[in-house]
Amino acid sequence: MGWSPDLITGMIYLSQTIAGIFGNVSILSHYLYLSFTGCKLRPTDLIIKHLTVANCLVILSKGATQTMAALGMKHFLSDIGCKLVFYVHRVGRDVSIGSTCLLSVFQAITISPSNPRWAELKAKAHKYIGPFNILCWILNLLLNIVVPVHVTGNRSDKNITKKTDYGYCYSVSHGKFLDLLYSALVLCRDIFFVALMLLASSSMVFILYRHKQQVQYIHRTNVSSRSSPESRATQSILILVSTFVSLCTLSSIFHICLAVSNNPSLWLVNASALISGSFPVVSPYILMSHDSRVSRLLCALTRNRESSA
């Protein structure tokens, strides 16, 4: 028996969801282990924890439901369930964007030159990480209250003239002008955060380049920008931001296509959902691959197993 397009789509969603949950749970477990063992955490670790929680919300709210819909379960959410799922997804997505932006800006401040102009900002930045993370959650919880208004369940008896079918819920149009206005506001907000990330990333690249030039100039072969924890963390954040900007650009293009289409095809809806769900899946693996504490933890666990064998 051949595989139907719906089954293939469902398996892709399922693979993406499993990989995302495994990666984010792994990195959360890693930080819990570091906390319980008394290891000193970096200031950026708190931001990454919030980013990981937001990623889990995105994956569970959209990845799991898209998987179930693609595998043939069309009426498993009520009208309230649809509103809640879309609201949680939007809050998680926006917190993920804000956390990634905060992570890049804070890292740029951390590795900035140690001169009196930056010293005071460096000292204050650590104190405001927690409040900024909480503020990000509160603002997005409030700003996305409008999202449930545009969503209804499949079994709703409302007179829907223009809608986007997600396979398990409908996104209801309230007029082309309002849809485009809302999409433009979301796009402007995303562009603002992306611009901040690019500015911070450009600053980090410049600082790393200057440091490398200085190291080569003084011929200290035992000092390398790659070997320092700050440099490894910076490189991981640069890769994270580059991945985010690329996927966010693609996601915004698909979001605009959905907004301007009267009745978008299911292929367009599925492609948009897959792209928007890619960053929460790949981000924990990027962060773990550049965290030397992960490799040290794995080596310690391996030694313990070998000694107990």
mmCIF file of C-alpha atoms in Angstrom:
data_model
loop_
_atom_site.group_PDB
_atom_site.id
_atom_site.type_symbol
_atom_site.label_atom_id
_atom_site.label_comp_id
_atom_site.label_asym_id
_atom_site.label_seq_id
_atom_site.Cartn_x
_atom_site.Cartn_y
_atom_site.Cartn_z
ATOM 1 C CA MET A 1 0.000 0.000 0.000
ATOM 2 C CA GLY A 2 1.393 3.390 -1.043
ATOM 3 C CA TRP A 3 1.789 6.304 1.297
ATOM 4 C CA SER A 4 -0.797 9.031 0.866
ATOM 5 C CA PRO A 5 0.240 12.733 0.904
ATOM 6 C CA ASP A 6 -1.600 13.213 4.222
ATOM 7 C CA LEU A 7 0.310 10.324 5.805
ATOM 8 C CA ILE A 8 3.646 11.671 4.554
ATOM 9 C CA THR A 9 2.786 15.138 5.901
ATOM 10 C CA GLY A 10 1.731 13.630 9.216
ATOM 11 C CA MET A 11 4.999 11.711 9.535
ATOM 12 C CA ILE A 12 6.990 14.867 8.800
ATOM 13 C CA TYR A 13 5.064 16.759 11.485
ATOM 14 C CA LEU A 14 5.519 13.853 13.899
ATOM 15 C CA SER A 15 9.282 13.686 13.291
ATOM 16 C CA GLN A 16 9.605 17.438 13.746
ATOM 17 C CA THR A 17 7.572 17.350 16.965
ATOM 18 C CA ILE A 18 9.525 14.433 18.488
ATOM 19 C CA ALA A 19 12.888 16.005 17.586
ATOM 20 C CA GLY A 20 11.801 19.356 19.024
ATOM 21 C CA ILE A 21 10.482 17.940 22.300
ATOM 22 C CA PHE A 22 13.578 15.768 22.757
ATOM 23 C CA GLY A 23 15.970 18.676 22.114
ATOM 24 C CA ASN A 24 14.217 21.181 24.362
ATOM 25 C CA VAL A 25 13.637 18.698 27.192
ATOM 26 C CA SER A 26 17.302 17.679 26.961
ATOM 27 C CA ILE A 27 18.569 21.230 27.320
ATOM 28 C CA LEU A 28 16.155 21.909 30.199
ATOM 29 C CA SER A 29 17.344 18.729 31.932
ATOM 30 C CA HIS A 30 20.916 19.854 31.365
ATOM 31 C CA TYR A 31 20.309 23.146 33.172
ATOM 32 C CA LEU A 32 18.421 21.419 35.988
ATOM 33 C CA TYR A 33 21.383 19.069 36.457
ATOM 34 C CA LEU A 34 23.799 22.015 36.563
ATOM 35 C CA SER A 35 21.594 23.731 39.159
ATOM 36 C CA PHE A 36 21.320 20.646 41.397
ATOM 37 C CA THR A 37 25.058 19.953 41.232
ATOM 38 C CA GLY A 38 25.896 23.509 42.279
ATOM 39 C CA CYS A 39 27.517 24.468 38.986
ATOM 40 C CA LYS A 40 27.719 28.205 38.430
ATOM 41 C CA LEU A 41 25.274 29.201 35.707
ATOM 42 C CA ARG A 42 25.979 31.858 33.124
ATOM 43 C CA PRO A 43 23.706 34.931 32.970
ATOM 44 C CA THR A 44 22.570 33.865 29.479
ATOM 45 C CA ASP A 45 21.391 30.496 30.843
ATOM 46 C CA LEU A 46 18.287 32.142 32.305
ATOM 47 C CA ILE A 47 17.373 33.561 28.894
ATOM 48 C CA ILE A 48 17.903 30.154 27.287
ATOM 49 C CA LYS A 49 15.586 28.549 29.868
ATOM 50 C CA HIS A 50 12.791 30.969 28.926
ATOM 51 C CA LEU A 51 13.541 30.410 25.229
ATOM 52 C CA THR A 52 13.287 26.651 25.725
ATOM 53 C CA VAL A 53 9.958 26.892 27.564
ATOM 54 C CA ALA A 54 8.589 29.089 24.766
ATOM 55 C CA ASN A 55 9.847 26.572 22.186
ATOM 56 C CA CYS A 56 8.026 23.754 24.005
ATOM 57 C CA LEU A 57 4.782 25.754 23.945
ATOM 58 C CA VAL A 58 5.124 26.316 20.194
ATOM 59 C CA ILE A 59 5.845 22.648 19.486
ATOM 60 C CA LEU A 60 3.100 21.262 21.730
ATOM 61 C CA SER A 61 0.439 23.743 20.622
ATOM 62 C CA LYS A 62 1.041 23.592 16.884
ATOM 63 C CA GLY A 63 3.259 20.618 16.076
ATOM 64 C CA ALA A 64 1.148 18.070 17.948
ATOM 65 C CA THR A 65 -2.156 19.394 16.581
ATOM 66 C CA GLN A 66 -0.860 19.614 13.007
ATOM 67 C CA THR A 67 0.366 16.022 13.294
ATOM 68 C CA MET A 68 -3.027 14.775 14.500
ATOM 69 C CA ALA A 69 -4.849 16.686 11.746
ATOM 70 C CA ALA A 70 -2.541 15.370 9.021
ATOM 71 C CA LEU A 71 -3.067 11.803 10.251
ATOM 72 C CA GLY A 72 -6.834 12.136 9.803
ATOM 73 C CA MET A 73 -8.118 13.440 13.166
ATOM 74 C CA LYS A 74 -10.122 16.447 12.005
ATOM 75 C CA HIS A 75 -12.535 17.177 14.855
ATOM 76 C CA PHE A 76 -10.570 16.701 18.064
ATOM 77 C CA LEU A 77 -10.690 20.348 19.237
ATOM 78 C CA SER A 78 -13.698 22.384 20.310
ATOM 79 C CA ASP A 79 -14.108 26.069 19.537
ATOM 80 C CA ILE A 80 -12.514 26.993 22.885
ATOM 81 C CA GLY A 81 -9.752 24.448 22.288
ATOM 82 C CA CYS A 82 -8.888 26.026 18.949
ATOM 83 C CA LYS A 83 -8.747 29.505 20.475
ATOM 84 C CA LEU A 84 -6.512 28.262 23.298
ATOM 85 C CA VAL A 85 -4.132 26.381 20.979
ATOM 86 C CA PHE A 86 -3.638 29.363 18.667
ATOM 87 C CA TYR A 87 -3.258 31.750 21.605
ATOM 88 C CA VAL A 88 -0.602 29.571 23.283
ATOM 89 C CA HIS A 89 1.209 29.144 19.954
ATOM 90 C CA ARG A 90 1.293 32.876 19.297
ATOM 91 C CA VAL A 91 2.488 33.694 22.828
ATOM 92 C CA GLY A 92 5.193 31.009 22.624
ATOM 93 C CA ARG A 93 6.330 32.213 19.194
ATOM 94 C CA ASP A 94 6.554 35.852 20.265
ATOM 95 C CA VAL A 95 8.374 35.026 23.511
ATOM 96 C CA SER A 96 10.794 32.913 21.472
ATOM 97 C CA ILE A 97 11.495 35.909 19.225
ATOM 98 C CA GLY A 98 11.921 38.246 22.204
ATOM 99 C CA SER A 99 14.197 35.799 24.055
ATOM 100 C CA THR A 100 16.416 35.279 21.007
ATOM 101 C CA CYS A 101 16.706 39.036 20.571
ATOM 102 C CA LEU A 102 17.496 39.522 24.277
ATOM 103 C CA LEU A 103 20.090 36.741 24.109
ATOM 104 C CA SER A 104 21.939 38.334 21.195
ATOM 105 C CA VAL A 105 21.835 41.852 22.690
ATOM 106 C CA PHE A 106 23.036 40.678 26.108
ATOM 107 C CA GLN A 107 25.880 38.638 24.617
ATOM 108 C CA ALA A 108 26.974 41.666 22.575
ATOM 109 C CA ILE A 109 27.108 43.684 25.808
ATOM 110 C CA THR A 110 28.988 40.883 27.612
ATOM 111 C CA ILE A 111 31.857 40.666 25.112
ATOM 112 C CA SER A 112 32.044 44.421 24.493
ATOM 113 C CA PRO A 113 35.385 46.131 25.236
ATOM 114 C CA SER A 114 36.151 46.649 28.927
ATOM 115 C CA ASN A 115 36.213 50.416 29.015
ATOM 116 C CA PRO A 116 34.481 52.834 31.421
ATOM 117 C CA ARG A 117 31.719 53.548 28.906
ATOM 118 C CA TRP A 118 30.605 49.897 28.828
ATOM 119 C CA ALA A 119 31.515 48.919 32.402
ATOM 120 C CA GLU A 120 28.392 50.411 33.970
ATOM 121 C CA LEU A 121 26.122 48.894 31.309
ATOM 122 C CA LYS A 122 27.732 45.460 31.810
ATOM 123 C CA ALA A 123 27.178 45.655 35.564
ATOM 124 C CA LYS A 124 23.504 46.593 35.190
ATOM 125 C CA ALA A 125 22.715 44.160 32.363
ATOM 126 C CA HIS A 126 22.966 41.096 34.626
ATOM 127 C CA LYS A 127 20.411 42.541 37.048
ATOM 128 C CA TYR A 128 17.782 43.169 34.389
ATOM 129 C CA ILE A 129 17.793 39.776 32.654
ATOM 130 C CA GLY A 130 15.113 38.306 34.937
ATOM 131 C CA PRO A 131 12.776 41.345 34.822
ATOM 132 C CA PHE A 132 13.141 41.599 31.035
ATOM 133 C CA ASN A 133 12.196 37.935 30.612
ATOM 134 C CA ILE A 134 9.126 38.329 32.835
ATOM 135 C CA LEU A 135 8.148 41.537 31.033
ATOM 136 C CA CYS A 136 8.416 39.706 27.697
ATOM 137 C CA TRP A 137 5.946 37.063 28.888
ATOM 138 C CA ILE A 138 3.487 39.599 30.340
ATOM 139 C CA LEU A 139 3.488 41.820 27.248
ATOM 140 C CA ASN A 140 2.933 38.907 24.861
ATOM 141 C CA LEU A 141 0.195 37.417 27.043
ATOM 142 C CA LEU A 142 -1.620 40.770 26.862
ATOM 143 C CA LEU A 143 -0.898 41.702 23.237
ATOM 144 C CA ASN A 144 -2.090 38.360 21.866
ATOM 145 C CA ILE A 145 -5.515 38.462 23.518
ATOM 146 C CA VAL A 146 -6.871 39.446 20.092
ATOM 147 C CA VAL A 147 -5.721 36.135 18.531
ATOM 148 C CA PRO A 148 -8.683 33.975 19.735
ATOM 149 C CA VAL A 149 -11.111 36.371 18.021
ATOM 150 C CA HIS A 150 -9.791 35.229 14.631
ATOM 151 C CA VAL A 151 -10.017 31.489 15.362
ATOM 152 C CA THR A 152 -12.960 29.100 15.446
ATOM 153 C CA GLY A 153 -13.479 25.342 15.591
ATOM 154 C CA ASN A 154 -14.338 23.118 12.662
ATOM 155 C CA ARG A 155 -17.781 22.329 14.048
ATOM 156 C CA SER A 156 -18.704 25.941 14.667
ATOM 157 C CA ASP A 157 -22.032 26.939 13.116
ATOM 158 C CA LYS A 158 -20.956 30.515 12.516
ATOM 159 C CA ASN A 159 -21.478 31.951 9.063
ATOM 160 C CA ILE A 160 -17.891 31.976 7.773
ATOM 161 C CA THR A 161 -17.445 33.678 4.422
ATOM 162 C CA LYS A 162 -13.643 33.737 4.260
ATOM 163 C CA LYS A 163 -11.457 31.381 6.227
ATOM 164 C CA THR A 164 -8.135 29.557 6.310
ATOM 165 C CA ASP A 165 -8.506 25.829 6.934
ATOM 166 C CA TYR A 166 -5.742 24.423 9.171
ATOM 167 C CA GLY A 167 -7.227 20.940 9.106
ATOM 168 C CA TYR A 168 -8.537 21.107 12.672
ATOM 169 C CA CYS A 169 -9.447 24.801 13.135
ATOM 170 C CA TYR A 170 -10.394 27.794 11.029
ATOM 171 C CA SER A 171 -8.791 31.220 10.979
ATOM 172 C CA VAL A 172 -11.644 33.622 10.285
ATOM 173 C CA SER A 173 -11.228 36.756 8.206
ATOM 174 C CA HIS A 174 -12.710 40.045 9.447
ATOM 175 C CA GLY A 175 -12.063 41.873 6.216
ATOM 176 C CA LYS A 176 -9.063 42.144 3.909
ATOM 177 C CA PHE A 177 -8.045 45.551 5.241
ATOM 178 C CA LEU A 178 -8.026 44.380 8.872
ATOM 179 C CA ASP A 179 -6.168 41.183 7.934
ATOM 180 C CA LEU A 180 -3.490 43.123 6.082
ATOM 181 C CA LEU A 181 -3.259 45.686 8.901
ATOM 182 C CA TYR A 182 -2.780 42.950 11.489
ATOM 183 C CA SER A 183 -0.200 41.181 9.299
ATOM 184 C CA ALA A 184 1.641 44.476 8.764
ATOM 185 C CA LEU A 185 1.776 45.157 12.527
ATOM 186 C CA VAL A 186 3.098 41.645 13.216
ATOM 187 C CA LEU A 187 5.622 42.011 10.394
ATOM 188 C CA CYS A 188 6.829 45.404 11.667
ATOM 189 C CA ARG A 189 7.285 43.975 15.148
ATOM 190 C CA ASP A 190 9.268 41.033 13.765
ATOM 191 C CA ILE A 191 11.401 43.362 11.606
ATOM 192 C CA PHE A 192 12.208 45.470 14.680
ATOM 193 C CA PHE A 193 13.447 42.434 16.627
ATOM 194 C CA VAL A 194 15.346 41.087 13.619
ATOM 195 C CA ALA A 195 17.031 44.484 13.158
ATOM 196 C CA LEU A 196 18.149 44.450 16.805
ATOM 197 C CA MET A 197 19.501 40.919 16.391
ATOM 198 C CA LEU A 198 21.411 41.855 13.245
ATOM 199 C CA LEU A 199 22.839 44.950 14.930
ATOM 200 C CA ALA A 200 23.956 42.932 17.962
ATOM 201 C CA SER A 201 25.317 40.143 15.750
ATOM 202 C CA SER A 202 27.294 42.615 13.625
ATOM 203 C CA SER A 203 28.771 44.058 16.798
ATOM 204 C CA MET A 204 29.774 40.590 18.036
ATOM 205 C CA VAL A 205 31.390 39.670 14.708
ATOM 206 C CA PHE A 206 33.393 42.912 14.759
ATOM 207 C CA ILE A 207 34.533 42.352 18.366
ATOM 208 C CA LEU A 208 35.575 38.745 17.648
ATOM 209 C CA TYR A 209 37.447 39.853 14.530
ATOM 210 C CA ARG A 210 39.348 42.553 16.450
ATOM 211 C CA HIS A 211 40.200 40.062 19.199
ATOM 212 C CA LYS A 212 41.525 37.567 16.651
ATOM 213 C CA GLN A 213 43.660 40.250 15.026
ATOM 214 C CA GLN A 214 45.109 41.243 18.407
ATOM 215 C CA VAL A 215 45.903 37.617 19.254
ATOM 216 C CA GLN A 216 47.694 37.119 15.947
ATOM 217 C CA TYR A 217 49.590 40.368 16.402
ATOM 218 C CA ILE A 218 51.055 39.484 19.802
ATOM 219 C CA HIS A 219 51.766 35.887 18.656
ATOM 220 C CA ARG A 220 50.148 34.207 21.654
ATOM 221 C CA THR A 221 49.424 30.819 20.178
ATOM 222 C CA ASN A 222 48.080 29.551 23.483
ATOM 223 C CA VAL A 223 45.339 32.162 23.508
ATOM 224 C CA SER A 224 42.558 31.596 21.036
ATOM 225 C CA SER A 225 39.200 33.272 20.698
ATOM 226 C CA ARG A 226 37.718 29.872 19.875
ATOM 227 C CA SER A 227 38.844 28.307 23.157
ATOM 228 C CA SER A 228 37.273 30.907 25.450
ATOM 229 C CA PRO A 229 33.794 30.191 26.866
ATOM 230 C CA GLU A 230 32.651 33.680 25.883
ATOM 231 C CA SER A 231 33.719 33.122 22.283
ATOM 232 C CA ARG A 232 32.023 29.716 22.062
ATOM 233 C CA ALA A 233 28.818 31.185 23.509
ATOM 234 C CA THR A 234 29.036 34.087 21.062
ATOM 235 C CA GLN A 235 29.494 31.751 18.095
ATOM 236 C CA SER A 236 26.475 29.661 19.112
ATOM 237 C CA ILE A 237 24.335 32.787 19.439
ATOM 238 C CA LEU A 238 25.505 34.039 16.050
ATOM 239 C CA ILE A 239 24.500 30.730 14.453
ATOM 240 C CA LEU A 240 21.218 30.822 16.375
ATOM 241 C CA VAL A 241 20.422 34.340 15.189
ATOM 242 C CA SER A 242 21.378 33.525 11.585
ATOM 243 C CA THR A 243 19.092 30.490 11.644
ATOM 244 C CA PHE A 244 16.291 32.496 13.188
ATOM 245 C CA VAL A 245 16.551 35.365 10.686
ATOM 246 C CA SER A 246 16.510 32.954 7.736
ATOM 247 C CA LEU A 247 13.510 30.973 9.000
ATOM 248 C CA CYS A 248 11.686 34.104 10.171
ATOM 249 C CA THR A 249 12.050 35.653 6.714
ATOM 250 C CA LEU A 250 10.599 32.551 5.057
ATOM 251 C CA SER A 251 7.837 32.331 7.660
ATOM 252 C CA SER A 252 6.895 35.996 7.133
ATOM 253 C CA ILE A 253 6.660 35.457 3.373
ATOM 254 C CA PHE A 254 4.296 32.507 3.861
ATOM 255 C CA HIS A 255 2.308 34.448 6.478
ATOM 256 C CA ILE A 256 1.751 37.290 3.998
ATOM 257 C CA CYS A 257 0.682 34.774 1.331
ATOM 258 C CA LEU A 258 -1.868 33.314 3.764
ATOM 259 C CA ALA A 259 -3.161 36.789 4.639
ATOM 260 C CA VAL A 260 -3.730 37.891 1.032
ATOM 261 C CA SER A 261 -5.213 34.585 -0.201
ATOM 262 C CA ASN A 262 -8.971 34.197 -0.132
ATOM 263 C CA ASN A 263 -8.913 30.436 0.406
ATOM 264 C CA PRO A 264 -5.270 29.300 0.680
ATOM 265 C CA SER A 265 -4.484 25.730 -0.235
ATOM 266 C CA LEU A 266 -3.698 23.123 2.410
ATOM 267 C CA TRP A 267 -0.202 22.806 0.923
ATOM 268 C CA LEU A 268 0.484 26.480 1.666
ATOM 269 C CA VAL A 269 -0.860 26.090 5.208
ATOM 270 C CA ASN A 270 1.279 22.996 5.857
ATOM 271 C CA ALA A 271 4.434 24.579 4.424
ATOM 272 C CA SER A 272 3.919 27.686 6.566
ATOM 273 C CA ALA A 273 3.405 25.568 9.701
ATOM 274 C CA LEU A 274 6.510 23.463 9.026
ATOM 275 C CA ILE A 275 8.726 26.510 8.534
ATOM 276 C CA SER A 276 7.352 28.371 11.559
ATOM 277 C CA GLY A 277 7.944 25.273 13.683
ATOM 278 C CA SER A 278 11.534 24.718 12.510
ATOM 279 C CA PHE A 279 13.314 27.213 14.773
ATOM 280 C CA PRO A 280 11.977 25.790 18.076
ATOM 281 C CA VAL A 281 13.197 22.376 16.868
ATOM 282 C CA VAL A 282 16.752 23.258 15.784
ATOM 283 C CA SER A 283 17.611 25.945 18.384
ATOM 284 C CA PRO A 284 18.313 23.599 21.352
ATOM 285 C CA TYR A 285 20.680 21.488 19.237
ATOM 286 C CA ILE A 286 22.584 24.605 18.148
ATOM 287 C CA LEU A 287 22.953 25.747 21.755
ATOM 288 C CA MET A 288 24.000 22.323 23.066
ATOM 289 C CA SER A 289 26.537 21.739 20.282
ATOM 290 C CA HIS A 290 28.480 24.867 21.323
ATOM 291 C CA ASP A 291 28.179 24.422 25.104
ATOM 292 C CA SER A 292 31.354 22.823 26.452
ATOM 293 C CA ARG A 293 29.523 21.901 29.661
ATOM 294 C CA VAL A 294 27.402 19.412 27.695
ATOM 295 C CA SER A 295 30.461 17.551 26.410
ATOM 296 C CA ARG A 296 32.015 17.526 29.894
ATOM 297 C CA LEU A 297 28.771 16.161 31.330
ATOM 298 C CA LEU A 298 28.632 13.397 28.707
ATOM 299 C CA CYS A 299 32.267 12.471 29.391
ATOM 300 C CA ALA A 300 31.592 12.328 33.146
ATOM 301 C CA LEU A 301 28.542 10.120 32.639
ATOM 302 C CA THR A 302 30.534 7.823 30.341
ATOM 303 C CA ARG A 303 33.340 7.489 32.884
ATOM 304 C CA ASN A 304 30.826 6.694 35.632
ATOM 305 C CA ARG A 305 29.251 3.958 33.525
ATOM 306 C CA GLU A 306 32.654 2.468 32.651
ATOM 307 C CA SER A 307 33.765 2.477 36.297
ATOM 308 C CA SER A 308 30.544 0.820 37.468
ATOM 309 C CA ALA A 309 30.687 -1.828 34.738
#
